[in-house]
Amino acid sequence: MAILTLRGHDFEVDEDGFLEDPSIWNEEIAACFADTEDLPELTEDHWKVINYLHNYYAQFGIAPMIRKLCKETGFDLKYIYKLFPSGPAKGACKIAGLPKPTGCV
Amino acid sequence: MTNPLAFLVAGILPYVTALVFVVGVVGTMMRWNRVRVPLRITVTPAPSNVVADIAYELLFFKTLFRSTRALWGGGWVFHVCLALALIGHVFGIAVLAHQFVALGASASQSEQLSAFFGGIAGLGMLVALLYLLYRRTSVRAVQAISDASDYLVLLLVISIVLTGNYMRFFMQVDLAEIRDYLGSLFTLNPAPPANAMFLVHIFFVQLLLLYFPYSKLMHSCGMFFTRWLMGKRDLVSPREGAA
Amino acid sequence: MTTGGTPIKPFLAKDLSLLGLPEIAPENRPRKAVELLGEMKEQIRSLRLFMDSCAKCGACAEQCHSYLGTQDPNNIPAARVDLVRKVYKRYYTTMGKIAPGIVGAEDATQETLEQWYKYFWQCNECRRCAVFCPMKIDTAEVTIAARQIMTKLGIVPKFVMGIANNMHKTGNNMGIPVLALKDSVEFLEQEMLEETGKAIPIPVDQEGADVLYNPSSSDFFANPDSMIGAAKMFYAAGTTWTISSDIVETANFGLFFDKGVMKEHSNRLLNAARKLKVKRIVGGECGHGWRTWKMFTPELNDRVEFPIQHAVEEAMQYLQQGRIKVDPSANPEKVTLHDPCNMARGAGIIEEPRYVLGRVVENFVEMYPNREKSFCCGGGSGILMDEIKETRIKLGKAKADSVRATGAEILVAPCAICKAQLPVAMEGNGVEVTVKGLLDLVGNAIVL
């Protein structure tokens, strides 16, 4: 566990830079973590993805299937990679405060 | 009155060597065999007949032939010439090189043929070993995995071959005398011959045999066990309780 | 932590409580490692033989993708095994005890364990070296032993431990809880309905079904086409089947670091099959998972009453029996096949995927080397950590070269780890290709 300081705030993160405690997440925190993904500004499309991920996680305790994320947001995977260069799992999930998806992924 | 050093090398050491070699090699194999096989680790496709597969590998070193041709050249030629030389030693001593008489040759013709084949085997071994030594000193990957013993054992075997070749090409060795000496070992009344080169030769051989059970030379025996283990489709030890 | 080109090692796990192992103080680790090695050499014949049988010929070097890609001499299989062998020699062989310098025997130190951690997590346990070694030495057996020793010392990568924890908690490596699983199932059923107009089910916990299907959990995150392909296939063939909410994971990560975890995973699958009263089990697309099911199940369980078959074998049988009809024009691209190490070299499924691909795609080309000589993707044995991405790209170089030479548009990889690693390996080595599962293409081609 390490402390990551973003925009003047201290956050407890794991070695991959993901928020240790998802329950403290809010939109300000999302904006801070966007810095770590080289995304100084989050557009409406970014927020659509982030909010979907956060809400799905709150309801189901895991990140959604990538295909479902695409379907529900209306964005294809190519576009999601454009929004989040690290991808839905490693980029968008980090900003949305989810734990890093693991397994054969 | 035998030279005390000669007596040590040829009159006492052989018994120690024989004991250490036999107990060491057989004991190691027995210890290997006692270790369980907890899980099936066949590499597929498995050979349909593992015994045939092992025999084919033994005769032709087919695995090396298909992967590293140059190494196959050095390794296979060395082992084939070694086998020929050892067979030649047995015939040379047991029947004084007269084995070809059974095929119609005269005694002296048989001796000449034996000398010829023995010379080929001896030269073949030397060339192959020198290549293997070259390989170990100049191929980066082989250097990286070699320790001192890998070089020393090569030098030892080369020394055995050099002394053997010297006797083959530059000396007239009395095979009957050698046979008498070996017989004297069996009657526990050792009478070493006076041939200095012979004594050096068997000293190096015994060093090798003493070292053999405690070294990578056990690959000669291990190879059977590993190929059996990796080739048999259903080789696994019965479960012991709640493993 | 990079120091001028030194590969980063995988992050270490901090919480190993799941394993229930006694804690070993760091200063005692080298001594304990020697002790454990001493026990294992009496318990595992392969380990014992491989310690004693290496002729140091070096034939393995140019056959190992890890050495070819990283050019690090410690990744030469014989050198990697030597990391253990030099300790084995020092404490357990005559020459190692009396003349260590001559035989390359070394004391076990903290440095030894650092080397073990660094290099045994650069071996993919692909066993290609075993195919080419004249002594048939299988480096993977030594890697497995060294990693087991490290586990008992408390040295496990975070990535692997996280997966083991997920598996224990939820019955799958991703940590997908039951409700999320059911939501994903519902979503995929909806997708299939939209695509085909047919109500193709993905039954969950259906008692009395013929088949318990055990896919990789990544089918419910990153590789849904594989799940869809399986569902369509069973539907078309008229097979009654189900997945189990208790275990929807064929990838047995215990194989990579701890026998107890491996056993628990195996037991869990058989118990799920018993609970659902199925007739047989079909394994999904996973290489090493298949090796553990095929080769190890009887030794890991008190009894095994279910035949276990692979989804690819299932597909081939359906095609042979005419139970499914396929139209290869659904897959017009140039397709090549990656033989996952543990599926092909490790457990004999070599011709079956070719039989199936020959009928579901129009343009199939072989890559070389292939079959049991295929190079590893570079992700095998759980080497999927992001922190060593540079190393993973190097590990995947040999495979990338094979793929590049085919000019293929689609790379079929019937294994979840390969599906995760190959995009990284291909992109990192400048090869453009799309990675898909075998069932994905079956699903495309199936005529419903």
PDB file of C-alpha atoms in Angstrom, chain B residues 72 84 120 134 158 184 198:
ATOM      1  CA  TRP B  72      24.760 -33.923 -32.434  1.00  0.00           C
ATOM      2  CA  LEU B  84      33.339 -49.115 -30.445  1.00  0.00           C
ATOM      3  CA  ILE B 120      39.429 -44.954 -36.042  1.00  0.00           C
ATOM      4  CA  TYR B 134      35.756 -25.844 -28.381  1.00  0.00           C
ATOM      5  CA  ILE B 158      40.583 -36.298 -23.553  1.00  0.00           C
ATOM      6  CA  SER B 184      45.503 -61.303 -11.518  1.00  0.00           C
ATOM      7  CA  PHE B 198      49.201 -48.094 -19.616  1.00  0.00           C
TER       8      PHE B 198
END
